[in-house]
Coordinates of C-alpha atoms in Angstrom, one line a residue:
X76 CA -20.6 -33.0 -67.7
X77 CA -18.9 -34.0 -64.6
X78 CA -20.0 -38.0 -63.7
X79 CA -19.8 -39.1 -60.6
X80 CA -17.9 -42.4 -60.5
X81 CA -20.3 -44.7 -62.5
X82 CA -20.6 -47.7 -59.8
X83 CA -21.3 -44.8 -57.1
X84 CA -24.0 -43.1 -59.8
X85 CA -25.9 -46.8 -60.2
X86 CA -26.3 -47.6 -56.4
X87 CA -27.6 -44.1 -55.4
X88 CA -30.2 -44.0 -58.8
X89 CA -31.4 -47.7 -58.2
X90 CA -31.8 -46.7 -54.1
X91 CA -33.8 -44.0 -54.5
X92 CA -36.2 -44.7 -57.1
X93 CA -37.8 -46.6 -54.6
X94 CA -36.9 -44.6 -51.2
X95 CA -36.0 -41.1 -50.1
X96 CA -34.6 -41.3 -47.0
X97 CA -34.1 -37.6 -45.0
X98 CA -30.8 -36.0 -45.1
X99 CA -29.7 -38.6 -48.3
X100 CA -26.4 -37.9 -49.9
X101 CA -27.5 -37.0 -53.1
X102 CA -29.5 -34.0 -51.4
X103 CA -25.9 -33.2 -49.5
X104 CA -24.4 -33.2 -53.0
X105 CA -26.8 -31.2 -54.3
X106 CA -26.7 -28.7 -51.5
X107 CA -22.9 -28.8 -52.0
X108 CA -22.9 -28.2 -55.5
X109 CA -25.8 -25.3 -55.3
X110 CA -23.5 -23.7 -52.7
X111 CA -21.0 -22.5 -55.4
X112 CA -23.9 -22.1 -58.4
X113 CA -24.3 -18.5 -60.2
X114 CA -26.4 -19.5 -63.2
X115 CA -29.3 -22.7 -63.4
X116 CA -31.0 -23.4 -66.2
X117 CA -33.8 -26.1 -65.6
X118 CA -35.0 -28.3 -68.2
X119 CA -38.4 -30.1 -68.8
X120 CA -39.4 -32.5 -71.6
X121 CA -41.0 -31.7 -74.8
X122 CA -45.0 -30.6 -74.8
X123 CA -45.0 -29.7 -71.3
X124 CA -48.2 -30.5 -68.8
X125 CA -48.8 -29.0 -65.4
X126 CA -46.6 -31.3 -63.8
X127 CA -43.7 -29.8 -65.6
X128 CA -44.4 -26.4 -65.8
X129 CA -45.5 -26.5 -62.4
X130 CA -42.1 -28.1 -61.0
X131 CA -39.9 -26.2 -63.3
X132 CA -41.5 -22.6 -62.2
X133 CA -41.6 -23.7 -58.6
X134 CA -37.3 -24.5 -58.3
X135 CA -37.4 -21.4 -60.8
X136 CA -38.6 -19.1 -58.2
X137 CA -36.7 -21.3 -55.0
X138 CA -33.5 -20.6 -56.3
X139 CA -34.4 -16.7 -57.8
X140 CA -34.8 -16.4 -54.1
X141 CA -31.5 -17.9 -53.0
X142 CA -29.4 -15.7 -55.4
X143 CA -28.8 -17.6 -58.3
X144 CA -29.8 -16.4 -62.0
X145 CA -32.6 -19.3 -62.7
X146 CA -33.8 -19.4 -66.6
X147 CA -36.6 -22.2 -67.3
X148 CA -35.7 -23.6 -70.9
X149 CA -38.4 -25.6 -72.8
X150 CA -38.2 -27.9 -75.9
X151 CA -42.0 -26.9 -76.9
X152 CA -44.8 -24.1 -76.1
X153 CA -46.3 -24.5 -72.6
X154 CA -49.9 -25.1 -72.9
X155 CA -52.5 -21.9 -73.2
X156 CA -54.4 -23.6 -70.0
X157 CA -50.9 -22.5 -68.5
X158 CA -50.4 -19.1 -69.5
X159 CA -51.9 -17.8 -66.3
X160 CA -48.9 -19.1 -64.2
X161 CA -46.7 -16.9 -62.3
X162 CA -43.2 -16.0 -64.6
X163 CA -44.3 -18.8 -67.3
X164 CA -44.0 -16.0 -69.7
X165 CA -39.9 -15.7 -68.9
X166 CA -39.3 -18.9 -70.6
X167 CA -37.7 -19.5 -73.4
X168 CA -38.9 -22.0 -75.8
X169 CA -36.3 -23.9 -78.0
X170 CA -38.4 -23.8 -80.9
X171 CA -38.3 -20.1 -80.8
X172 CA -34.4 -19.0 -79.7
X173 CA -32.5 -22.0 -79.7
X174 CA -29.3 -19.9 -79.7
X175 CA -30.5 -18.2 -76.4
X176 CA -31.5 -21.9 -75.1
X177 CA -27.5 -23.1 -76.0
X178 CA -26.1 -20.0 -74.6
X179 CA -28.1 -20.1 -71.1
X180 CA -26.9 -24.0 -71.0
X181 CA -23.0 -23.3 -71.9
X182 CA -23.1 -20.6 -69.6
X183 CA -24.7 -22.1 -66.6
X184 CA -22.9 -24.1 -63.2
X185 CA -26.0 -26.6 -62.9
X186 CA -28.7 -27.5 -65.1
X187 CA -31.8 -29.1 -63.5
X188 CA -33.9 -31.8 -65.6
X189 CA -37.3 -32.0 -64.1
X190 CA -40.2 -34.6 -64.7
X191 CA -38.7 -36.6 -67.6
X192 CA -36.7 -40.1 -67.7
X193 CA -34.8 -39.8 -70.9
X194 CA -32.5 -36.7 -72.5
X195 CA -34.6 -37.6 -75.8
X196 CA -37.7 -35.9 -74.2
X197 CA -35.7 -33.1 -74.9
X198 CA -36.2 -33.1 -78.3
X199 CA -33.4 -30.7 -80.0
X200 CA -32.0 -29.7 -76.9
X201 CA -30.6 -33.2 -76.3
X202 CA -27.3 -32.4 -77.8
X203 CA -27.0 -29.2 -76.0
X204 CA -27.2 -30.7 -72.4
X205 CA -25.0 -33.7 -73.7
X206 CA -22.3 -31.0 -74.5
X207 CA -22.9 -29.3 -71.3
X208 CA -20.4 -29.0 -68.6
X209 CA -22.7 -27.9 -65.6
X210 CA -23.5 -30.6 -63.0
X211 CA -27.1 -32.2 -64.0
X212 CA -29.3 -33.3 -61.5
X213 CA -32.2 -34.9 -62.3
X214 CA -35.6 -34.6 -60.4
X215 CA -38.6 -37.1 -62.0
X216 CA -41.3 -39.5 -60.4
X217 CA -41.2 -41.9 -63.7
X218 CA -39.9 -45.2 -64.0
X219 CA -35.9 -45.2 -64.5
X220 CA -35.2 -45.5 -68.2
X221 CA -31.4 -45.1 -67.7
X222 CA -29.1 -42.7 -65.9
X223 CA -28.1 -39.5 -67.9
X224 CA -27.8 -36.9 -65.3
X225 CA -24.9 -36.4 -62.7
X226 CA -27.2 -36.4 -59.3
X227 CA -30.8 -37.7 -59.6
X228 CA -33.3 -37.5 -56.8
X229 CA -36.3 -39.3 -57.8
X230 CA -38.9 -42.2 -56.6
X231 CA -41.7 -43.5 -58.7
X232 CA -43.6 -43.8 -55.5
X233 CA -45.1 -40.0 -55.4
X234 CA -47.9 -38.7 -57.1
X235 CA -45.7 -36.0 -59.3
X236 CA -42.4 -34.3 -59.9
X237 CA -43.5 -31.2 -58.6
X238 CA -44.4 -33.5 -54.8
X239 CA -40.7 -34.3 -55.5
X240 CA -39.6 -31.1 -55.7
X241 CA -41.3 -30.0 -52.1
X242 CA -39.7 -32.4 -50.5
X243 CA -36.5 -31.9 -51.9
X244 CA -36.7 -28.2 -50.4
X245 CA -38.3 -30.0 -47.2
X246 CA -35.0 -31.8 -46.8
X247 CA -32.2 -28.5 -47.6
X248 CA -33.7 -27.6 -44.8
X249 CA -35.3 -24.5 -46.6
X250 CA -38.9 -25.0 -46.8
X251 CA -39.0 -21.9 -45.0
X252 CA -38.3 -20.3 -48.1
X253 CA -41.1 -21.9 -50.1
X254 CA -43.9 -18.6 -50.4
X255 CA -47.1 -18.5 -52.0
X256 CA -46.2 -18.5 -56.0
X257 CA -43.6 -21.2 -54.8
X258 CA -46.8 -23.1 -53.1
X259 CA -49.1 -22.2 -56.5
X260 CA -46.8 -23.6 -59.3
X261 CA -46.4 -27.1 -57.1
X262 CA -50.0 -27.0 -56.8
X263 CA -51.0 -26.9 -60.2
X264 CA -48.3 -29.9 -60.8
X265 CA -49.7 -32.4 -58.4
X266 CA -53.3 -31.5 -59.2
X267 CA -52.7 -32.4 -62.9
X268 CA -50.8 -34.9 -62.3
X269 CA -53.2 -36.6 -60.4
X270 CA -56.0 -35.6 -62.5
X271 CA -57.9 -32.7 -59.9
X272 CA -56.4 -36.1 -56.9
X273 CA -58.4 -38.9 -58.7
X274 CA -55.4 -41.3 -59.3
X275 CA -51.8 -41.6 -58.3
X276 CA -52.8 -40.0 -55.2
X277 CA -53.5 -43.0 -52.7
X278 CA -51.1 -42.1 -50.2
X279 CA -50.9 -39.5 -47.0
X280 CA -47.4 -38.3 -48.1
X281 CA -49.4 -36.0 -51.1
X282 CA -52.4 -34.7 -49.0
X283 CA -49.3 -33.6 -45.9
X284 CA -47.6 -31.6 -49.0
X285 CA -51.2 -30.4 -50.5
X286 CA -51.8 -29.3 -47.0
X287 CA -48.6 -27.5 -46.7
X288 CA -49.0 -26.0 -49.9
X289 CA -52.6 -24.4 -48.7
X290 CA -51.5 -23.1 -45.8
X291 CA -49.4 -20.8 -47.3
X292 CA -51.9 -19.4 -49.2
X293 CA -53.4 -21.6 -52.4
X294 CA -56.6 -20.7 -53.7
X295 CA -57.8 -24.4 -55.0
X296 CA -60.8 -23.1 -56.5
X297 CA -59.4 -20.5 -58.4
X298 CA -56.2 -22.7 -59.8
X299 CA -59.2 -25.5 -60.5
X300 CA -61.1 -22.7 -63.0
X301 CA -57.6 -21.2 -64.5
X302 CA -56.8 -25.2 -65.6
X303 CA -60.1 -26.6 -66.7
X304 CA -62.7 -24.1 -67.2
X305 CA -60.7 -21.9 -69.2
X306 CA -61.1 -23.9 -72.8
X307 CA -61.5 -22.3 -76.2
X308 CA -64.6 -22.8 -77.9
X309 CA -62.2 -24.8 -80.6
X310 CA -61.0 -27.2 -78.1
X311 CA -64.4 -27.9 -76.4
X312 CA -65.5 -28.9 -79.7
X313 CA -62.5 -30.8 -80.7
X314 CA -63.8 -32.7 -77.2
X315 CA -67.1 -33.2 -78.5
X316 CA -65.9 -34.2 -81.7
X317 CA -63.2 -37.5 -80.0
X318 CA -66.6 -38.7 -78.3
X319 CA -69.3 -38.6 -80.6
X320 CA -67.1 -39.4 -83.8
X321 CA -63.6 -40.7 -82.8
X322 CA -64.8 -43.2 -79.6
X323 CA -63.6 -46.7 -80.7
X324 CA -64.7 -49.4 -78.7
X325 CA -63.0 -53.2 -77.9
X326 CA -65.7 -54.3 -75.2
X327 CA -63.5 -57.9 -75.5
X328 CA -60.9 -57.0 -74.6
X329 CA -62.0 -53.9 -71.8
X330 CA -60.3 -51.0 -74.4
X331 CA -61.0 -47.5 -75.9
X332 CA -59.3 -45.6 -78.1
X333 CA -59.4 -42.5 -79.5
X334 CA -57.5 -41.3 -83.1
X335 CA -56.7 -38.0 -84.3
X336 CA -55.1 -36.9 -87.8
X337 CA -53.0 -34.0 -88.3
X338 CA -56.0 -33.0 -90.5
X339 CA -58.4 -33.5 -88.1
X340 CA -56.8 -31.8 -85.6
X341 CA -56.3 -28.9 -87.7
X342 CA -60.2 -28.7 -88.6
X343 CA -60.4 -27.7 -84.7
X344 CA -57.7 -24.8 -85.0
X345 CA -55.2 -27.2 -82.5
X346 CA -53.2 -25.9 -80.2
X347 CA -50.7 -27.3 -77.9
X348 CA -52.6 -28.9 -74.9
X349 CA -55.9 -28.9 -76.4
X350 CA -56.1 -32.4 -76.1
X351 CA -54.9 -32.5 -72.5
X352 CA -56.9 -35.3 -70.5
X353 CA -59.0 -36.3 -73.4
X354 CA -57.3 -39.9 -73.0
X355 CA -59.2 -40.2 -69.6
X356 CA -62.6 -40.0 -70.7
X357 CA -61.8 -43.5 -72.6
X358 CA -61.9 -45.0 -68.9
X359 CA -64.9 -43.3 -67.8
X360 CA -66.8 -46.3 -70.1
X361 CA -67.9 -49.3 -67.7
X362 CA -65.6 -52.2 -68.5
X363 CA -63.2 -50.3 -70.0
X364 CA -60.2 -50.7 -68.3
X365 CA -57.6 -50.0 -70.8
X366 CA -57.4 -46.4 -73.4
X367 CA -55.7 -45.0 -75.8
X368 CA -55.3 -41.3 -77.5
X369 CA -53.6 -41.6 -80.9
X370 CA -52.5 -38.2 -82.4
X371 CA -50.8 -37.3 -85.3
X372 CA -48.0 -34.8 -85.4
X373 CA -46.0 -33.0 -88.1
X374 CA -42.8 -35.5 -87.3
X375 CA -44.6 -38.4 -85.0
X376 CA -47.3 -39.7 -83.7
X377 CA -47.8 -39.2 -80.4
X378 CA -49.3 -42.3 -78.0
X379 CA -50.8 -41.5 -74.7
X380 CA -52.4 -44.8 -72.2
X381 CA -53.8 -44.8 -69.7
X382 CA -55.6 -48.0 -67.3
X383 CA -57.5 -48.9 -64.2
X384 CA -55.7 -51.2 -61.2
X385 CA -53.4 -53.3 -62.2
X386 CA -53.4 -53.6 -66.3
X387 CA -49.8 -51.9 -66.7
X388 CA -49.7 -49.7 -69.6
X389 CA -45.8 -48.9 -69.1
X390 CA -44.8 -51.9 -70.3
X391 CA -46.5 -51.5 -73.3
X392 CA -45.0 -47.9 -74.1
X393 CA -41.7 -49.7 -73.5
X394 CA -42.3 -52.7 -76.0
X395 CA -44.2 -51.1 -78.4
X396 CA -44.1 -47.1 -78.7
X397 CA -40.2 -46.1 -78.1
X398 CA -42.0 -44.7 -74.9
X399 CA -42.7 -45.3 -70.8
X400 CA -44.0 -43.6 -67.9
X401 CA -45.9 -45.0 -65.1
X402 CA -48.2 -48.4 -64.7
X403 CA -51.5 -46.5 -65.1
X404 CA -50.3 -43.6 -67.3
X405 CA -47.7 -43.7 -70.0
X406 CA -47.0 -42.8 -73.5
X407 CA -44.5 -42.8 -76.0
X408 CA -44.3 -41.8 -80.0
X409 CA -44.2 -44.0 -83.3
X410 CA -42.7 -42.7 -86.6
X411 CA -44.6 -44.3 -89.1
X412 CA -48.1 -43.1 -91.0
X413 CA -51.3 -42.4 -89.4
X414 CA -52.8 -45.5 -90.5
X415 CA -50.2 -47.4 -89.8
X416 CA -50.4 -46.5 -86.0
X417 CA -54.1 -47.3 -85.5
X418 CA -53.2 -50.7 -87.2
X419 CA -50.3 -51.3 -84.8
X420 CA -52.2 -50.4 -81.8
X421 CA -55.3 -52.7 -82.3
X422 CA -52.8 -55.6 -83.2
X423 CA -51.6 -55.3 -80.1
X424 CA -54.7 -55.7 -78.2
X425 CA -54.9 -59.2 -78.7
X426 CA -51.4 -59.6 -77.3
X427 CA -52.7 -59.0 -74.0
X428 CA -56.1 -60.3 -73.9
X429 CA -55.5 -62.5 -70.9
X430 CA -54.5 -59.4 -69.1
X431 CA -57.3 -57.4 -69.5
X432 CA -59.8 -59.9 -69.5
X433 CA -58.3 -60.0 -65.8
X434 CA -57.7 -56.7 -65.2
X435 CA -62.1 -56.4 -66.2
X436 CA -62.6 -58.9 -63.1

């Protein structure tokens, strides 16, 4: 990689995780630096959602358009919910070619890292941008866990990376250039992300973007069906199976959680995203202002939280699951048995009983 002077790197990371002014330096670098780019690989964590996809196939198609030889490179299978998205299909996964994956990064000028906070969201492919020697620039809405990339243009004030990434072509000057599949892939982040614009969307910022984004041409409805009433009948029942079965309740201390073995999961024929949003229906219980979806994996166990107002679940990821994210969402992963992760979490509980019993008020 090639750092920018370390003092210089701090100041402009701290500054605009909390602002993005118009016409900011970093987007002058980054213009600068796109100016003399021939090959971009772009980069999104492990297990990708919406938001990631989304983002990652929008700056996909942007810079197609400008020229430059764009490949979308993903630790882990996109979701099947996502397999109706525009060029989705041209990426390549790590698990599958990871010898395509190294030779795209060693060969490419810049490599974009969109909607992730740390390279270890990268799962295998965290040595190969470590060894690259493109410029990195990072685009993410989560809270800073540490600077890794060369440029980063982020603020944990918008609603999703892929709202980032609109205004990021908004200030190039080039929104101009942002069409109709541009328009569809950001939709589908910030609608996820946002869960269908029922949290993390409180500001007038998202619906100016949203309304950008329909004016050139977004079918809502139809995006709306292709994400959510598209389910296998595997994974509707795998739904069925975390509420009536799987629902644990804490009423004392406002919390539901939800815990899935490898074996259980594999009882429902799992498959990567199936249990998208699942975590949310623990909030849908009155008083329940904190949740939980516990999953077990063939190498982790995977933690996903989420709360209502101002119970922060980040924090929690941080201390206790090798994790973070944002106040209301966050996750993070555990390497330990499955039992041994139920037990962890409900010891925790306690911990923070004054907090909730607040946070219930």
């Amino acid at each position: 990689m090639k750092p920018l002077s370390s003092v210089l790197s701090k100041i402009l990371i701290l500054y605009f995780i909390y602002t993005i002014p118009v016409k900011n330096e970093v987007v002058s670098k980054i213009r600068q630096a796109l100016s003399g780019a021939r090959e971009v690989s772009i980069l999104t964590h492990t297990n990708p959602d919406g938001d990631a996809i989304g983002s990652a196939l929008a700056l996909y198609h942007f810079l197609r358009a400008k020229g430059i030889n764009a490949h979308v490179l993903l630790p882990s299978m996109y979701p099947d919910f996502l397999a109706w998205m525009p060029e989705v299909a041209n990426s390549v996964i790590f698990e599958d070619d990871e010898e395509l994956c190294g030779r795209y990064l060693s060969e490419s000028d810049m490599v974009f890292c969109v909607d992730f906070n740390s390279p270890d969201r990268l799962d295998g492919m965290e040595k190969m941008l470590e060894l690259s020697k493109a410029t990195t620039v990072l685009i993410d809405h989560h809270v800073d866990r540490g600077h890794f990339c060369d440029l980063a243009y982020k603020s944990i004030h918008v609603s999703s990376t892929a709202e980032l990434i609109y205004r990021f072509i908004e200030e190039l000057g080039e929104q101009a250039q942002v069409d109709a599949t541009m328009a569809t892939c950001l939709y589908v982040g910030i609608m996820t992300d946002t869960g269908s614009f029922s949290y993390a969307c409180n500001s007038s910022d998202t619906f100016r973007v949203v309304s950008a984004l329909m004016a050139l041409g977004v079918d809502a409805e139809h995006i709306h069906r292709m994400v959510y009433d598209t389910y296998s009948e595997e994974r509707l029942r795998l739904l069925g199976f975390c509420l009536s079965d799987k629902l644990m309740v804490m009423p004392e201390f406002g919390t539901a959680y939800i815990a899935l073995s490898q074996k259980e999961l594999e009882r429902f024929h799992y498959k990567n995203g199936d249990t998208e949003g699942v975590v949310n229906y623990t909030l849908g219980i009155k008083g329940i202002v904190f949740g939980a979806l516990i999953t077990e994996r063939k190498d982790r166990i995977k933690i996903s939280l989420r709360s209502k107002g101002n119970f922060d679940v980040n924090r929690i990821a941080v201390e206790h699951f090798n994790g973070g994210g944002h106040k209301n969402a966050s996750g993070g992963d555990l390497y330990c048995s499955f039992d041994e992760a139920v037990k962890l979490f409900r010891s925790i509980i306690p911990m923070y009983g004054v907090e909730l019993k607040k946070a219930k008020e």
